[in-house]
Amino acid sequence: MSRTGKKPVAPVNGVTVAINGRTVSAKGPKGELSLPLMDIVNVEQGSDGIVVTPANDTREARAAWGTTRALIQNMVTGVSNGFEKRLAIQGVGYRAAMQGKDVKLSLGFSHEVVYPAPEGITLAVPAPTEIVVTGIDKQQVGQVAAEIRGWRPPEPYKGKGVRYANETVYRKEGKKK
């Protein structure tokens, strides 16, 4: 069984982590994030960083222990470095373009799809077949990338669609005569 929760969240230069009651907040050069804590975990400022402990010895508390530690680590990483997801577009005529802060997608529909950039997320199109999603909240960056990919997921026969840059699409053979 993994014991991710046992490791303390190491301090990072330029990031201040504050514990206010049942809320942990991290402030860094890229922005500020906060996390409300569950009642089944305790968080303390230790000498070697933020230490998360389960409040009792139940299965839920042990599960939330590692999850809370990972969420705090992601907050610290997000406000110091940020997160990025890259999407690749494959298919004849499939492309993306910036329209202000939004992304305009041509994905084979009768209309173009305009995806508005949510608050805290930066969308960029360095090439017509590439989209870069950046932000400080790891969950939000992943959700935005999944929503853009959801418009046209890659299909298994020709591989056309929107995929993550490092995603492997398993191809099927197709009909035989």
Short mmCIF file of C-alpha atoms in Angstrom, two decimals:
data_model
loop_
_atom_site.label_atom_id
_atom_site.label_comp_id
_atom_site.label_asym_id
_atom_site.label_seq_id
_atom_site.Cartn_x
_atom_site.Cartn_y
_atom_site.Cartn_z
CA MET A 1 0.00 0.00 0.00
CA SER A 2 1.30 3.47 -0.86
CA ARG A 3 2.09 5.79 1.98
CA THR A 4 2.21 9.09 0.11
CA GLY A 5 0.67 10.85 3.11
CA LYS A 6 3.68 10.12 5.32
CA LYS A 7 5.99 12.34 3.26
CA PRO A 8 5.89 16.02 4.27
CA VAL A 9 5.26 18.65 1.60
CA ALA A 10 8.68 20.28 1.27
CA PRO A 11 8.88 24.08 1.30
CA VAL A 12 9.58 25.83 -2.01
CA ASN A 13 11.39 29.15 -2.37
CA GLY A 14 8.96 31.99 -2.98
CA VAL A 15 5.89 30.05 -1.80
CA THR A 16 4.22 30.71 1.54
CA VAL A 17 1.77 28.16 2.91
CA ALA A 18 -0.67 29.27 5.63
CA ILE A 19 -2.99 27.09 7.71
CA ASN A 20 -6.08 28.97 8.91
CA GLY A 21 -8.37 26.65 10.83
CA ARG A 22 -9.68 24.08 8.32
CA THR A 23 -8.22 25.86 5.26
CA VAL A 24 -4.75 25.61 3.72
CA SER A 25 -3.71 28.40 1.37
CA ALA A 26 -0.60 28.72 -0.78
CA LYS A 27 0.68 31.97 -2.24
CA GLY A 28 3.45 32.16 -4.81
CA PRO A 29 4.70 34.07 -7.83
CA LYS A 30 2.00 32.66 -10.16
CA GLY A 31 -0.98 33.27 -7.86
CA GLU A 32 -2.85 32.01 -4.83
CA LEU A 33 -4.82 28.81 -4.15
CA SER A 34 -6.69 27.52 -1.11
CA LEU A 35 -7.97 24.11 -0.06
CA PRO A 36 -10.73 23.42 2.50
CA LEU A 37 -9.76 20.45 4.65
CA MET A 38 -11.88 17.43 5.52
CA ASP A 39 -12.60 16.73 9.19
CA ILE A 40 -10.85 13.34 9.02
CA VAL A 41 -7.34 14.76 8.42
CA ASN A 42 -5.12 17.15 10.38
CA VAL A 43 -2.52 19.46 8.84
CA GLU A 44 0.38 21.00 10.74
CA GLN A 45 3.38 23.15 9.86
CA GLY A 46 6.44 21.03 10.69
CA SER A 47 10.15 21.79 10.62
CA ASP A 48 10.57 20.02 7.26
CA GLY A 49 7.34 21.27 5.64
CA ILE A 50 3.61 20.66 5.81
CA VAL A 51 2.71 17.40 7.58
CA VAL A 52 -0.65 15.69 7.01
CA THR A 53 -1.95 13.10 9.49
CA PRO A 54 -5.21 11.15 9.67
CA ALA A 55 -7.51 12.22 12.53
CA ASN A 56 -8.54 8.62 13.28
CA ASP A 57 -7.76 5.10 12.06
CA THR A 58 -10.66 4.57 9.67
CA ARG A 59 -10.39 3.54 6.04
CA GLU A 60 -11.76 6.91 4.88
CA ALA A 61 -9.24 8.83 6.99
CA ARG A 62 -6.31 6.85 5.58
CA ALA A 63 -7.60 7.40 2.02
CA ALA A 64 -8.07 11.14 2.59
CA TRP A 65 -4.61 11.35 4.19
CA GLY A 66 -2.71 10.70 0.95
CA THR A 67 -5.23 12.60 -1.15
CA THR A 68 -4.95 15.72 1.00
CA ARG A 69 -1.16 15.56 0.91
CA ALA A 70 -1.21 15.26 -2.89
CA LEU A 71 -3.65 18.20 -3.21
CA ILE A 72 -1.43 20.41 -1.03
CA GLN A 73 1.65 19.37 -3.06
CA ASN A 74 -0.20 20.25 -6.29
CA MET A 75 -1.15 23.66 -4.84
CA VAL A 76 2.49 24.40 -3.97
CA THR A 77 3.69 23.25 -7.39
CA GLY A 78 0.94 25.22 -9.15
CA VAL A 79 1.65 28.57 -7.50
CA SER A 80 5.41 28.16 -8.05
CA ASN A 81 5.67 26.58 -11.55
CA GLY A 82 2.14 26.11 -12.87
CA PHE A 83 0.76 23.21 -14.90
CA GLU A 84 0.51 22.65 -18.65
CA LYS A 85 -1.35 20.20 -20.89
CA ARG A 86 -0.67 19.97 -24.61
CA LEU A 87 -3.27 18.79 -27.10
CA ALA A 88 -2.58 17.69 -30.67
CA ILE A 89 -5.14 17.81 -33.49
CA GLN A 90 -5.01 15.26 -36.31
CA GLY A 91 -7.25 15.08 -39.34
CA VAL A 92 -7.67 16.72 -42.72
CA GLY A 93 -9.18 20.18 -42.20
CA TYR A 94 -9.06 19.93 -38.39
CA ARG A 95 -7.42 23.02 -36.87
CA ALA A 96 -7.52 25.51 -34.04
CA ALA A 97 -7.11 29.28 -33.94
CA MET A 98 -7.20 31.94 -31.26
CA GLN A 99 -10.21 34.25 -31.16
CA GLY A 100 -9.33 36.80 -28.48
CA LYS A 101 -8.79 34.69 -25.35
CA ASP A 102 -10.96 31.87 -26.68
CA VAL A 103 -10.06 28.99 -28.99
CA LYS A 104 -11.93 28.46 -32.24
CA LEU A 105 -11.90 24.79 -33.30
CA SER A 106 -12.68 23.43 -36.77
CA LEU A 107 -13.34 19.74 -36.14
CA GLY A 108 -15.42 18.57 -39.08
CA PHE A 109 -18.77 19.82 -37.79
CA SER A 110 -21.04 22.04 -39.85
CA HIS A 111 -20.09 24.87 -37.50
CA GLU A 112 -16.95 25.97 -35.71
CA VAL A 113 -16.71 25.30 -31.98
CA VAL A 114 -15.65 28.27 -29.84
CA TYR A 115 -14.29 27.23 -26.45
CA PRO A 116 -14.16 30.16 -23.98
CA ALA A 117 -11.14 30.28 -21.67
CA PRO A 118 -12.28 29.91 -18.04
CA GLU A 119 -11.01 32.19 -15.28
CA GLY A 120 -7.44 31.27 -14.29
CA ILE A 121 -6.69 29.29 -17.48
CA THR A 122 -4.58 30.49 -20.40
CA LEU A 123 -5.13 28.91 -23.80
CA ALA A 124 -2.55 29.20 -26.58
CA VAL A 125 -2.34 27.90 -30.15
CA PRO A 126 1.35 27.87 -31.22
CA ALA A 127 0.48 25.90 -34.38
CA PRO A 128 -2.87 25.23 -36.10
CA THR A 129 -2.73 21.62 -34.92
CA GLU A 130 -1.57 22.24 -31.33
CA ILE A 131 -3.31 23.68 -28.25
CA VAL A 132 -1.56 24.48 -24.96
CA VAL A 133 -3.61 24.77 -21.75
CA THR A 134 -1.80 26.39 -18.79
CA GLY A 135 -2.84 27.40 -15.29
CA ILE A 136 -2.03 27.06 -11.60
CA ASP A 137 -4.82 24.64 -10.64
CA LYS A 138 -3.95 21.11 -11.80
CA GLN A 139 -7.54 19.88 -11.67
CA GLN A 140 -8.84 22.82 -13.70
CA VAL A 141 -6.10 22.49 -16.35
CA GLY A 142 -6.91 18.80 -16.77
CA GLN A 143 -10.66 19.48 -16.89
CA VAL A 144 -10.30 22.14 -19.62
CA ALA A 145 -8.04 19.85 -21.67
CA ALA A 146 -10.56 17.00 -21.29
CA GLU A 147 -13.45 19.26 -22.36
CA ILE A 148 -11.59 20.39 -25.50
CA ARG A 149 -10.66 16.76 -26.28
CA GLY A 150 -14.29 15.77 -25.69
CA TRP A 151 -15.47 17.67 -28.76
CA ARG A 152 -13.75 15.16 -31.06
CA PRO A 153 -11.88 12.33 -29.27
CA PRO A 154 -9.46 10.36 -31.43
CA GLU A 155 -11.13 7.55 -33.35
CA PRO A 156 -9.40 4.16 -33.68
CA TYR A 157 -9.53 3.65 -37.47
CA LYS A 158 -7.77 6.73 -38.87
CA GLY A 159 -6.68 8.38 -35.61
CA LYS A 160 -8.49 11.63 -36.43
CA GLY A 161 -9.49 13.92 -33.58
CA VAL A 162 -8.11 15.84 -30.62
CA ARG A 163 -5.65 13.92 -28.45
CA TYR A 164 -3.22 14.65 -25.65
CA ALA A 165 0.27 15.24 -27.02
CA ASN A 166 1.69 12.15 -25.32
CA GLU A 167 -1.37 9.94 -25.87
CA THR A 168 -1.10 6.70 -27.82
CA VAL A 169 -4.17 5.89 -29.89
CA TYR A 170 -4.51 2.18 -30.59
CA ARG A 171 -5.52 1.68 -34.20
CA LYS A 172 -7.95 -0.92 -35.50
CA GLU A 173 -7.55 -2.64 -38.83
CA GLY A 174 -10.91 -1.98 -40.47
CA LYS A 175 -13.01 -4.17 -42.77
CA LYS A 176 -11.49 -6.87 -44.91
CA LYS A 177 -12.96 -7.93 -48.21
#
